[in-house]
mmCIF file of C-alpha atoms in Angstrom:
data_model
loop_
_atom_site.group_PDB
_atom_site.id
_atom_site.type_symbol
_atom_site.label_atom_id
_atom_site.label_comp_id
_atom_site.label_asym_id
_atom_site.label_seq_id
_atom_site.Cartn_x
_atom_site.Cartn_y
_atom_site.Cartn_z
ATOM 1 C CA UNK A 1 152.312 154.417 191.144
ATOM 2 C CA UNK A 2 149.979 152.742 193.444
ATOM 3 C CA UNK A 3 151.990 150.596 195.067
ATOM 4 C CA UNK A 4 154.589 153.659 195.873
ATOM 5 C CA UNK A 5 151.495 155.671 197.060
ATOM 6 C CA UNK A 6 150.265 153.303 199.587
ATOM 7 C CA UNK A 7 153.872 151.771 200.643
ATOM 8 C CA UNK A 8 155.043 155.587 201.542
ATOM 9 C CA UNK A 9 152.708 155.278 204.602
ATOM 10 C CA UNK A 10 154.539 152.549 205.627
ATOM 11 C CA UNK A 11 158.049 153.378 205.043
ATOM 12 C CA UNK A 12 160.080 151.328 207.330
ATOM 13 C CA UNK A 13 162.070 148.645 207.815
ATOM 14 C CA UNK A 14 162.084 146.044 205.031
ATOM 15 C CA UNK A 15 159.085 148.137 203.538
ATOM 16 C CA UNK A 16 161.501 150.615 202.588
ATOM 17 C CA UNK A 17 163.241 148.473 200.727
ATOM 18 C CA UNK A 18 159.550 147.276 198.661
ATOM 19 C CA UNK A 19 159.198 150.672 198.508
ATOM 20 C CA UNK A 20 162.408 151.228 196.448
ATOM 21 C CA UNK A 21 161.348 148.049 194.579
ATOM 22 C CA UNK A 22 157.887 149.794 193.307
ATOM 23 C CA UNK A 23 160.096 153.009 192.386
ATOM 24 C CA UNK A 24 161.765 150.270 189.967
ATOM 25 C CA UNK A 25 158.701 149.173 188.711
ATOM 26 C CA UNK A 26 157.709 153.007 188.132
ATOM 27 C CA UNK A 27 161.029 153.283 186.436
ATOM 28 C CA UNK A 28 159.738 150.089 184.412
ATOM 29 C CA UNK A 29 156.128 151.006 183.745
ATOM 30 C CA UNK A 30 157.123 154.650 182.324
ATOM 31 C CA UNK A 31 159.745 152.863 179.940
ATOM 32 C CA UNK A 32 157.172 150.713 178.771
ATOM 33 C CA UNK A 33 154.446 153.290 178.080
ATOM 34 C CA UNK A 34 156.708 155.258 176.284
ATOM 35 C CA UNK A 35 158.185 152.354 174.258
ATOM 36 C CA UNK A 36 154.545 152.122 172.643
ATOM 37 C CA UNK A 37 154.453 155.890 171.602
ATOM 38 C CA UNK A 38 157.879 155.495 170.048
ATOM 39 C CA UNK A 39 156.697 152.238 168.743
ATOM 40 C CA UNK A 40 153.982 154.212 166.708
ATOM 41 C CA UNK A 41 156.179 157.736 165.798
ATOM 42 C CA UNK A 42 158.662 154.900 164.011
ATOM 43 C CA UNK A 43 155.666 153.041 162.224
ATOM 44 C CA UNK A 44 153.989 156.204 161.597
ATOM 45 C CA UNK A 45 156.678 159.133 160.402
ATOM 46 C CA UNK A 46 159.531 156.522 159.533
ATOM 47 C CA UNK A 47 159.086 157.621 155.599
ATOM 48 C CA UNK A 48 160.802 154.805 154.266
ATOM 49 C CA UNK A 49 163.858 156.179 156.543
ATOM 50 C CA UNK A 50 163.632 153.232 159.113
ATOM 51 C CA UNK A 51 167.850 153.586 160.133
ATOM 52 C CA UNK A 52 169.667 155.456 163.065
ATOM 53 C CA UNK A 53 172.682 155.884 164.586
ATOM 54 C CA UNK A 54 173.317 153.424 168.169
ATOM 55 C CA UNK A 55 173.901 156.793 170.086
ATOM 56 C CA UNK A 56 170.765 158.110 168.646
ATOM 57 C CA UNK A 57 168.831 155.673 170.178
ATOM 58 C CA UNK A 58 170.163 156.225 173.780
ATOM 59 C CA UNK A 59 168.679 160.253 173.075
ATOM 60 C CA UNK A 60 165.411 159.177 171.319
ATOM 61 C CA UNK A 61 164.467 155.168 172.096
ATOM 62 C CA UNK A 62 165.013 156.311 175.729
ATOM 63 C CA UNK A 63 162.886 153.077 177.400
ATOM 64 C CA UNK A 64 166.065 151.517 176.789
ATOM 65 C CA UNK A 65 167.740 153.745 179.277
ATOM 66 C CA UNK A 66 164.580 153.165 181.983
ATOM 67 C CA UNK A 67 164.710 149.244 181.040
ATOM 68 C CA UNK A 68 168.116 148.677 182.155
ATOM 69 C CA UNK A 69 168.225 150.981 184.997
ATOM 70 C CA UNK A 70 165.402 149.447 186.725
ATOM 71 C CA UNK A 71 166.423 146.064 185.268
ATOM 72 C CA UNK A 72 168.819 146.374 187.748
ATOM 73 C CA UNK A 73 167.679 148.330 190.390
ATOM 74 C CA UNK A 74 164.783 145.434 190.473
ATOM 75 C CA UNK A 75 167.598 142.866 191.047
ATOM 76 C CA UNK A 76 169.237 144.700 194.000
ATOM 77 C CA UNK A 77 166.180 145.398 195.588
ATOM 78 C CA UNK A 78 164.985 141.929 195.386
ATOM 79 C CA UNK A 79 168.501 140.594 196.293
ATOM 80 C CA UNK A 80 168.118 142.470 199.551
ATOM 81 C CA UNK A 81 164.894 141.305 200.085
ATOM 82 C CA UNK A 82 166.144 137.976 200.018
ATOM 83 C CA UNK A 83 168.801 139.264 202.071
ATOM 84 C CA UNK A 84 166.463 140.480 204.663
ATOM 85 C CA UNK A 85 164.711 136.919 204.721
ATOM 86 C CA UNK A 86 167.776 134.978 205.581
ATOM 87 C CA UNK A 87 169.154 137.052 208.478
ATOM 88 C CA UNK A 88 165.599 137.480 209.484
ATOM 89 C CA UNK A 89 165.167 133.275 209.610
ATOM 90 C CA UNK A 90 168.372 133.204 211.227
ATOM 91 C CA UNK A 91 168.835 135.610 214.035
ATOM 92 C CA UNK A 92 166.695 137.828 215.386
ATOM 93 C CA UNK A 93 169.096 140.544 216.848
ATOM 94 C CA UNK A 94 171.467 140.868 214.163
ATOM 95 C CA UNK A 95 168.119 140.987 211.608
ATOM 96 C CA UNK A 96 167.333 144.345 213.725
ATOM 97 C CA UNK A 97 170.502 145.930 213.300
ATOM 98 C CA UNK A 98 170.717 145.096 209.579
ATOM 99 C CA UNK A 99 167.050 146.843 209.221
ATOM 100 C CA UNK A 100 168.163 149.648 211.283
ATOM 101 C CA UNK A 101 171.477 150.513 209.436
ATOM 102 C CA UNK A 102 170.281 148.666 205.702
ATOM 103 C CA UNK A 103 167.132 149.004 205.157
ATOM 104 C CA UNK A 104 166.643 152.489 205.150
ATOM 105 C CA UNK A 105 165.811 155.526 202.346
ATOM 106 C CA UNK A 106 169.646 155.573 201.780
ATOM 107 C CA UNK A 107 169.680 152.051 200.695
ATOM 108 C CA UNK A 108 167.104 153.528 198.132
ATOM 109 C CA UNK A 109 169.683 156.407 197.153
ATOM 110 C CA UNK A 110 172.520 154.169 196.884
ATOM 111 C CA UNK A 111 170.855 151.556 194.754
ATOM 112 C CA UNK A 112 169.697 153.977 192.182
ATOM 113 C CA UNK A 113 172.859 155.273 192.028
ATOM 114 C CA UNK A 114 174.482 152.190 191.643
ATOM 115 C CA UNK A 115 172.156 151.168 188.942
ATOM 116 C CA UNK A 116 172.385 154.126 187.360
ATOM 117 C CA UNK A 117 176.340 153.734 187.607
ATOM 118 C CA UNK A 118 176.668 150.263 186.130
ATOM 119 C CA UNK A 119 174.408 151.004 182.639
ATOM 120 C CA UNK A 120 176.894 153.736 181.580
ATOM 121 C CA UNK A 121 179.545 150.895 180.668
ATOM 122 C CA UNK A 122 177.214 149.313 178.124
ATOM 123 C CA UNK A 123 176.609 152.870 176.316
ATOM 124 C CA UNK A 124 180.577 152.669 175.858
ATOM 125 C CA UNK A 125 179.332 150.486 172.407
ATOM 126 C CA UNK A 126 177.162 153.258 171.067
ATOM 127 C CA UNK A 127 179.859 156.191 172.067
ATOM 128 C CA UNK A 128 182.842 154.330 170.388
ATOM 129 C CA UNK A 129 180.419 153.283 167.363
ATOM 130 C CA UNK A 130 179.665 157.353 166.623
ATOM 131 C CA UNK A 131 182.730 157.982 164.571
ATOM 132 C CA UNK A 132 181.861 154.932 162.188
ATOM 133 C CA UNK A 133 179.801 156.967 159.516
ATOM 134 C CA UNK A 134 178.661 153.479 157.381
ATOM 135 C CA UNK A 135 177.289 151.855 160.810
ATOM 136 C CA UNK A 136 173.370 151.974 160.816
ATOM 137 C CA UNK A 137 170.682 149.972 162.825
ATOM 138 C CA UNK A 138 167.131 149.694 162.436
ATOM 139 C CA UNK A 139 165.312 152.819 164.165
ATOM 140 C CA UNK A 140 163.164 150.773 166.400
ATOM 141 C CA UNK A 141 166.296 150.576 168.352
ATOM 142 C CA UNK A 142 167.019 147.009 169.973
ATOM 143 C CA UNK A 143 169.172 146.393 172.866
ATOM 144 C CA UNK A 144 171.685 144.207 171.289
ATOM 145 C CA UNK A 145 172.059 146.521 168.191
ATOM 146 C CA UNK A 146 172.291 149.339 170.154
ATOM 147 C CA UNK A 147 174.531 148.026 173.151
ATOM 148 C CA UNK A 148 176.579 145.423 170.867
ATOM 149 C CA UNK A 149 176.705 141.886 170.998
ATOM 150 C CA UNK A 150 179.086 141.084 173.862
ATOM 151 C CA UNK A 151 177.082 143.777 175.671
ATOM 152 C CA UNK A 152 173.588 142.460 175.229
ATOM 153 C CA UNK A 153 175.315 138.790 176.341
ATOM 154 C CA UNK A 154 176.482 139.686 179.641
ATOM 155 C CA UNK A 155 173.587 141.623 180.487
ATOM 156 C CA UNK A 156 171.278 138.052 179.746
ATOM 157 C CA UNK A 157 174.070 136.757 182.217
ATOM 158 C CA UNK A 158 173.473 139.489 184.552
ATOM 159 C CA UNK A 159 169.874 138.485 184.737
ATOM 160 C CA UNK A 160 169.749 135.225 184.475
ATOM 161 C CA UNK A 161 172.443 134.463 187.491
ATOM 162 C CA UNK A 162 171.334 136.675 189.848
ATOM 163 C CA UNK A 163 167.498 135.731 189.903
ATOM 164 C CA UNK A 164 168.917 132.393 190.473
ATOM 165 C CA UNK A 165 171.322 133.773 192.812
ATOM 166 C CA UNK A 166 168.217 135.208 194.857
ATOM 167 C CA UNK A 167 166.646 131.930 194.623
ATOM 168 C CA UNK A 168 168.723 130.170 196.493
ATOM 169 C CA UNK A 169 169.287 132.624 199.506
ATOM 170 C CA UNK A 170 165.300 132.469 199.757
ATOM 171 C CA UNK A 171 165.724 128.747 199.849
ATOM 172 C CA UNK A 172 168.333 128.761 202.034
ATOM 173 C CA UNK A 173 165.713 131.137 204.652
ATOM 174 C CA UNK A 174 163.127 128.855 204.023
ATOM 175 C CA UNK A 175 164.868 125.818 205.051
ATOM 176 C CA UNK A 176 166.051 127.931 208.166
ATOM 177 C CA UNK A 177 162.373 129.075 208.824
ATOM 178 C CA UNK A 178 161.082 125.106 208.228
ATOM 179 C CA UNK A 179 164.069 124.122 210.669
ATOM 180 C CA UNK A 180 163.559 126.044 213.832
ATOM 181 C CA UNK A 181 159.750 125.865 213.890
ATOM 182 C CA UNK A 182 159.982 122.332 213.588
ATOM 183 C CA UNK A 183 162.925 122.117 216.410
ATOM 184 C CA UNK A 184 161.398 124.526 219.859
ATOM 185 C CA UNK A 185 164.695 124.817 221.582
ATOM 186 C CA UNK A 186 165.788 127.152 218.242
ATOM 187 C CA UNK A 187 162.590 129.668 218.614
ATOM 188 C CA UNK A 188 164.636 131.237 221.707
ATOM 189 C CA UNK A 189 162.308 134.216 222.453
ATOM 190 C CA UNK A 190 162.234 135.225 218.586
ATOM 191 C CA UNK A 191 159.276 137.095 216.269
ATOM 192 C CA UNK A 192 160.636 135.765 213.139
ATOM 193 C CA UNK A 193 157.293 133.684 212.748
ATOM 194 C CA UNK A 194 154.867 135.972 212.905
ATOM 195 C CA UNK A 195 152.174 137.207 210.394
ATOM 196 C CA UNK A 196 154.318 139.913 209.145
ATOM 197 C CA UNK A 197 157.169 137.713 208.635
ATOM 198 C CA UNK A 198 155.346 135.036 206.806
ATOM 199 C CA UNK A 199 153.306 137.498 204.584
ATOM 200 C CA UNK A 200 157.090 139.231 203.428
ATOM 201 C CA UNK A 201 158.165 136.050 202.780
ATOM 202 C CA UNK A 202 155.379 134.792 200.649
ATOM 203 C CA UNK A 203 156.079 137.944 198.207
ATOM 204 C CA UNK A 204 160.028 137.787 198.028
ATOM 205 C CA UNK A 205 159.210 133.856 197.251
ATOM 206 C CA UNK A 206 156.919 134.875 194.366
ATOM 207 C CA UNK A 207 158.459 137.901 193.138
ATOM 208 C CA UNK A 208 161.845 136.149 193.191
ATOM 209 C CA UNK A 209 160.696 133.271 191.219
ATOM 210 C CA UNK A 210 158.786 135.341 188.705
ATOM 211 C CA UNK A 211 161.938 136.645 187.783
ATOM 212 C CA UNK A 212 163.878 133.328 187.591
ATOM 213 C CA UNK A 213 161.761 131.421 185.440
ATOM 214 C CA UNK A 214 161.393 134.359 182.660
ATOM 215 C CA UNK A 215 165.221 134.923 182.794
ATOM 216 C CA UNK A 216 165.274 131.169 182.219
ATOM 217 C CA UNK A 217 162.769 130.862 179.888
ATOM 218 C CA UNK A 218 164.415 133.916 177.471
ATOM 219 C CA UNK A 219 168.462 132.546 178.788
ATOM 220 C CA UNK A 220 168.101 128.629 178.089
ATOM 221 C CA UNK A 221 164.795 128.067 175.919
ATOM 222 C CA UNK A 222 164.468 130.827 173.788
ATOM 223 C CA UNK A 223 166.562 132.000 171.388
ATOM 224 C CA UNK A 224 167.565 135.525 171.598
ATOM 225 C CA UNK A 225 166.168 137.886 169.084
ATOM 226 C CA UNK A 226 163.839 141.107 169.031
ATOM 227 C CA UNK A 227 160.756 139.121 169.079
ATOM 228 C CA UNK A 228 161.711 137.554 172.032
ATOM 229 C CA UNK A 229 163.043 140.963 173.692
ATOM 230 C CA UNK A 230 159.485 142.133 173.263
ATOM 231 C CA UNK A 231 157.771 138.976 174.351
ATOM 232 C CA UNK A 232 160.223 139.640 177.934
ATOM 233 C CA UNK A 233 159.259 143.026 178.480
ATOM 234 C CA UNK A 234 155.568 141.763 177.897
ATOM 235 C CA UNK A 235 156.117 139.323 180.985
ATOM 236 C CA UNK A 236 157.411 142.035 183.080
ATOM 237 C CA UNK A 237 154.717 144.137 182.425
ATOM 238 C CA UNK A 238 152.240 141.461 182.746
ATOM 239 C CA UNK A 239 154.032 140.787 186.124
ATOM 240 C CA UNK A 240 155.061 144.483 187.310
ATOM 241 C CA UNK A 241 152.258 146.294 185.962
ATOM 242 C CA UNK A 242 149.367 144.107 186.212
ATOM 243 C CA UNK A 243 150.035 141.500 189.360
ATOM 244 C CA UNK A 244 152.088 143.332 191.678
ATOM 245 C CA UNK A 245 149.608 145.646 193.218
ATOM 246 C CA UNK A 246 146.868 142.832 193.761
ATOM 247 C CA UNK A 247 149.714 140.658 194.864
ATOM 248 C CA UNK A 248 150.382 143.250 197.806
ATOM 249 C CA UNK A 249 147.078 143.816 198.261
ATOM 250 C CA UNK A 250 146.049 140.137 198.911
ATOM 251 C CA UNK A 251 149.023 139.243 200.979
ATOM 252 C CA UNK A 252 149.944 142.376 203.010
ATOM 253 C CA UNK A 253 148.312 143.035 205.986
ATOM 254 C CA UNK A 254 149.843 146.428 206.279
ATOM 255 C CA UNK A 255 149.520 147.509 202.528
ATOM 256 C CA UNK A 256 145.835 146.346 202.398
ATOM 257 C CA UNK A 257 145.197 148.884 205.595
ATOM 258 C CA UNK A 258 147.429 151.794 204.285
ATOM 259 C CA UNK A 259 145.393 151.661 201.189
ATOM 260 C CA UNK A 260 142.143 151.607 202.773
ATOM 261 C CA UNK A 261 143.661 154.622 204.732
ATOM 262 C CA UNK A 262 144.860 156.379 201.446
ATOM 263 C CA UNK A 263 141.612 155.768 199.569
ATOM 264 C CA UNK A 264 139.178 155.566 201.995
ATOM 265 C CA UNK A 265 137.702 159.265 201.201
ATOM 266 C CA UNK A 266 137.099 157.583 197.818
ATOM 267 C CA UNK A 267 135.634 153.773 198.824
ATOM 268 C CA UNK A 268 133.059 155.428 201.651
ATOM 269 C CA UNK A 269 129.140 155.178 200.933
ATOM 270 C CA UNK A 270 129.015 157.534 198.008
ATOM 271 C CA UNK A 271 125.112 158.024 198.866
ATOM 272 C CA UNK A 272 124.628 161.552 198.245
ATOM 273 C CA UNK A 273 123.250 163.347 201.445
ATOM 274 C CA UNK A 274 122.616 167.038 199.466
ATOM 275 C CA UNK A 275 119.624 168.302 197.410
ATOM 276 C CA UNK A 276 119.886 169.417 194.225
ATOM 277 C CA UNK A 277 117.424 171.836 192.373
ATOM 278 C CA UNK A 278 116.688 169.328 189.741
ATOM 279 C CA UNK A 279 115.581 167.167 192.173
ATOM 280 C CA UNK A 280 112.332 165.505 192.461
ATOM 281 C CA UNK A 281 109.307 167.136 194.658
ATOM 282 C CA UNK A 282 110.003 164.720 197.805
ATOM 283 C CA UNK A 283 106.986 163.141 199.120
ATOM 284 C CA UNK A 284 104.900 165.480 201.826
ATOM 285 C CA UNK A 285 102.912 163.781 203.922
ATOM 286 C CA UNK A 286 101.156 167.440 205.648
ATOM 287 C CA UNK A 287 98.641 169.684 204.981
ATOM 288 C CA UNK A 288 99.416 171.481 201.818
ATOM 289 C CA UNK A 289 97.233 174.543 202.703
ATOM 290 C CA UNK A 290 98.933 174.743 206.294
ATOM 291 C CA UNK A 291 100.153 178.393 207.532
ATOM 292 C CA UNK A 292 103.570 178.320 206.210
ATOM 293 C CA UNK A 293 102.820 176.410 202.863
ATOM 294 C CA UNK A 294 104.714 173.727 201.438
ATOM 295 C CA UNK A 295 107.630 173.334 199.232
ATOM 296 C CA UNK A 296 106.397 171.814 196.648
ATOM 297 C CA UNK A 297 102.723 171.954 195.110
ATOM 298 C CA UNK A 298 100.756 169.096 193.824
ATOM 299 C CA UNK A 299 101.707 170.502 190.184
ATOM 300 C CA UNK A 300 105.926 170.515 191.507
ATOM 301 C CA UNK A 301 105.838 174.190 192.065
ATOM 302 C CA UNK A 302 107.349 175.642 194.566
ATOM 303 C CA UNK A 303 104.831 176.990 197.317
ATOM 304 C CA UNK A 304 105.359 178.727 200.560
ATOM 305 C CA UNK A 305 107.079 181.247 202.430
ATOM 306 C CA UNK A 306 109.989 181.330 199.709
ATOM 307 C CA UNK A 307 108.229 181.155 197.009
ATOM 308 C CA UNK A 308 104.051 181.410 195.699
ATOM 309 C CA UNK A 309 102.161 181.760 198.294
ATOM 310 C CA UNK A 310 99.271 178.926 198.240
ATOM 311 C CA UNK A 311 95.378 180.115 197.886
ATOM 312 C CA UNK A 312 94.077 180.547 201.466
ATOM 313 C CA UNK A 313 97.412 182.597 202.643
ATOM 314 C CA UNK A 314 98.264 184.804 199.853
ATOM 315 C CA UNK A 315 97.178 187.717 201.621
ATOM 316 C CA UNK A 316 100.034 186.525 204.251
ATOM 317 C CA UNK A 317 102.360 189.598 204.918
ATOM 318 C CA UNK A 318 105.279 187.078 205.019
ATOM 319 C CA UNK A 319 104.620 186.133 201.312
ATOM 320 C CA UNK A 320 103.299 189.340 200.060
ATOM 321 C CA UNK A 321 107.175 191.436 200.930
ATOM 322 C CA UNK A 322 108.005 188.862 197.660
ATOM 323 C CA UNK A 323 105.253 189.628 195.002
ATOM 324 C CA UNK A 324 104.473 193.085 196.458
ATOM 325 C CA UNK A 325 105.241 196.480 194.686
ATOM 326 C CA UNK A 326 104.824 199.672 196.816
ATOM 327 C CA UNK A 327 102.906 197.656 199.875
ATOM 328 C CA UNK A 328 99.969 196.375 197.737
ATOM 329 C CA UNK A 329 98.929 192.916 196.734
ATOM 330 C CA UNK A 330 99.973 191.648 193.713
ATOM 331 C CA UNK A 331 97.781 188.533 192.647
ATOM 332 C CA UNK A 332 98.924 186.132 189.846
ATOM 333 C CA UNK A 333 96.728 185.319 187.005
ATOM 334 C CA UNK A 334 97.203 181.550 187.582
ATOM 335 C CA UNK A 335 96.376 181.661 191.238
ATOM 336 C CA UNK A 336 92.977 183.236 190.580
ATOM 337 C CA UNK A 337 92.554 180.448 188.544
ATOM 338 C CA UNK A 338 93.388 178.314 191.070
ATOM 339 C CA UNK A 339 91.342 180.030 194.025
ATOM 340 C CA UNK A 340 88.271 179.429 191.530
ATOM 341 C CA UNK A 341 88.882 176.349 191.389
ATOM 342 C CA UNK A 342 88.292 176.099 195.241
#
């Protein structure tokens, strides 16, 4: 949500495209937070009944549903990004054009839809599995029991190959970046090096490899099962939740401004500049007795024209229209004891 608040004031260009990237993450973090309630309704109210149907879950256990949307709308996003790198380390002009007619809000719309559009095939296995009355999973409702087998297989496939397919193109960009800085007659009146370019770069590079090695890690070394399923969304979260936002924040220029700009109401010298009336008597450096009074007494009171008047000026008119009744002086007990005193 923070990310998405502070990229909106810089939607354009290949920000748009981040920006649809942190609507992912959104997608993500909501799934997640709502995994843990259901988490604890199952544990809690399961009554010994711990078994559901497979198209239950989709209605109920529905951080599956946000999971594999943004699952894949993180992909595409991230695939453009990479995208965006290569044409950008490779020409200039054409990297304009692609901005201008790709990277827009309805490359947002259309990878959301298509996201949307490709997790309705793997609810086929749930659908088809409803008329099978002696089929029942365990109600906490994991992907491959849910989705079936073949299902859950090609959607490890799915993420597996195309974080490595994003690694390479980022490679490739690099190389092409390393290449023409190294060779002047290639930097032809270009802004592909520049700070903004670089700093893009740096979090395509990272985000993109983030994603490759847990793919790997869960694809090659680790046995799928639900423990391992849990311990994957746990790196996401640990990586979309937790790092992204700092990541932005130390890298991009831009994002570090608009979120001084977005917050700065909030990060300003919070020194209050008001009194309050529980306030402390502040320190008077005058004549106490003076014409007009003072504010505060020695004893805290308050003294004066707006409130008792002090000994030698009771008999003030200006303080008398407050403790007078029918135009006559009206002395206080305690400031006879006061004036003898004096």
């Amino acid at each position: 949500m923070l990310s998405l608040l502070v990229l909106g004031k810089v939607f354009t260009d290949v920000y748009t495209v981040m920006f649809g990237l942190s609507l992912m993450d959104l997608l993500f973090s909501t799934g997640t937070v709502y995994s843990g309630f259901y988490g604890l309704i199952v544990v809690l109210y399961g009554n010994g009944n711990n078994y559901a149907r497979p198209n239950e879950c989709l209605s109920s256990a529905l951080q599956l549903v946000l999971w594999i949307i943004s699952d894949f709308g993180q992909f595409l996003f991230v695939l453009l990004l990479a995208f965006d790198r290569l044409f950008n380390s490779i020409d200039t002009t054409f990297h304009e054009k692609f901005q201008k007619y790709v990277m827009n809000g309805v490359s947002i719309i259309f990878v959301m839809v298509v996201s949307i559009g490709t997790f309705v095939p793997f609810c086929n296995y749930s659908i088809e599995m409803k008329a099978n009355q002696t089929l029942a999973i365990y109600s906490g409702c994991y992907e491959k029991d849910v989705f079936g087998i073949a299902n859950y297989s090609i959607l490890w496939n799915i993420r597996f190959y195309i974080a490595c397919s994003t690694t390479v193109i980022l490679g490739l960009a690099s190389i092409t970046y390393a290449v023409r800085s190294m060779i002047p007659i290639l930097n032809y009146a270009n802004t592909a090096f520049d700070n903004d370019t670089v700093e893009i770069t740096i979090i395509a590079v990272i985000r993109t490899i983030s994603q490759m090695l847990i793919s790997s890690m869960f694809t090659i070394l680790i046995s799928h099962s639900e423990t391992s399923d849990n311990l994957y969304r746990l790196c996401q979260t640990i990586l979309i939740i937790i790092l992204q936002p700092f990541l932005y924040y130390i890298v991009l220029l831009k994002f570090k401004k608009a979120f001084t700009q977005t917050f700065e109401k909030y990060i300003q010298n919070p020194r209050r500049t008001w009194q309050s009336a529980d306030d402390p008597p502040e320190e008077y450096s005058g004549d106490i007795n003076s014409i007009y009074g003072s504010w505060y007494s020695m004893s805290g009171n308050i003294t004066g024209e707006a409130g008792i008047p002090t000994v030698n000026d009771f008999h003030n008119a200006a303080s008398v229209s407050f403790y007078g009744r029918d135009n006559s002086i009206v002395i206080e007990e305690s400031i006879m004891i006061e004036e003898e005193k004096f």
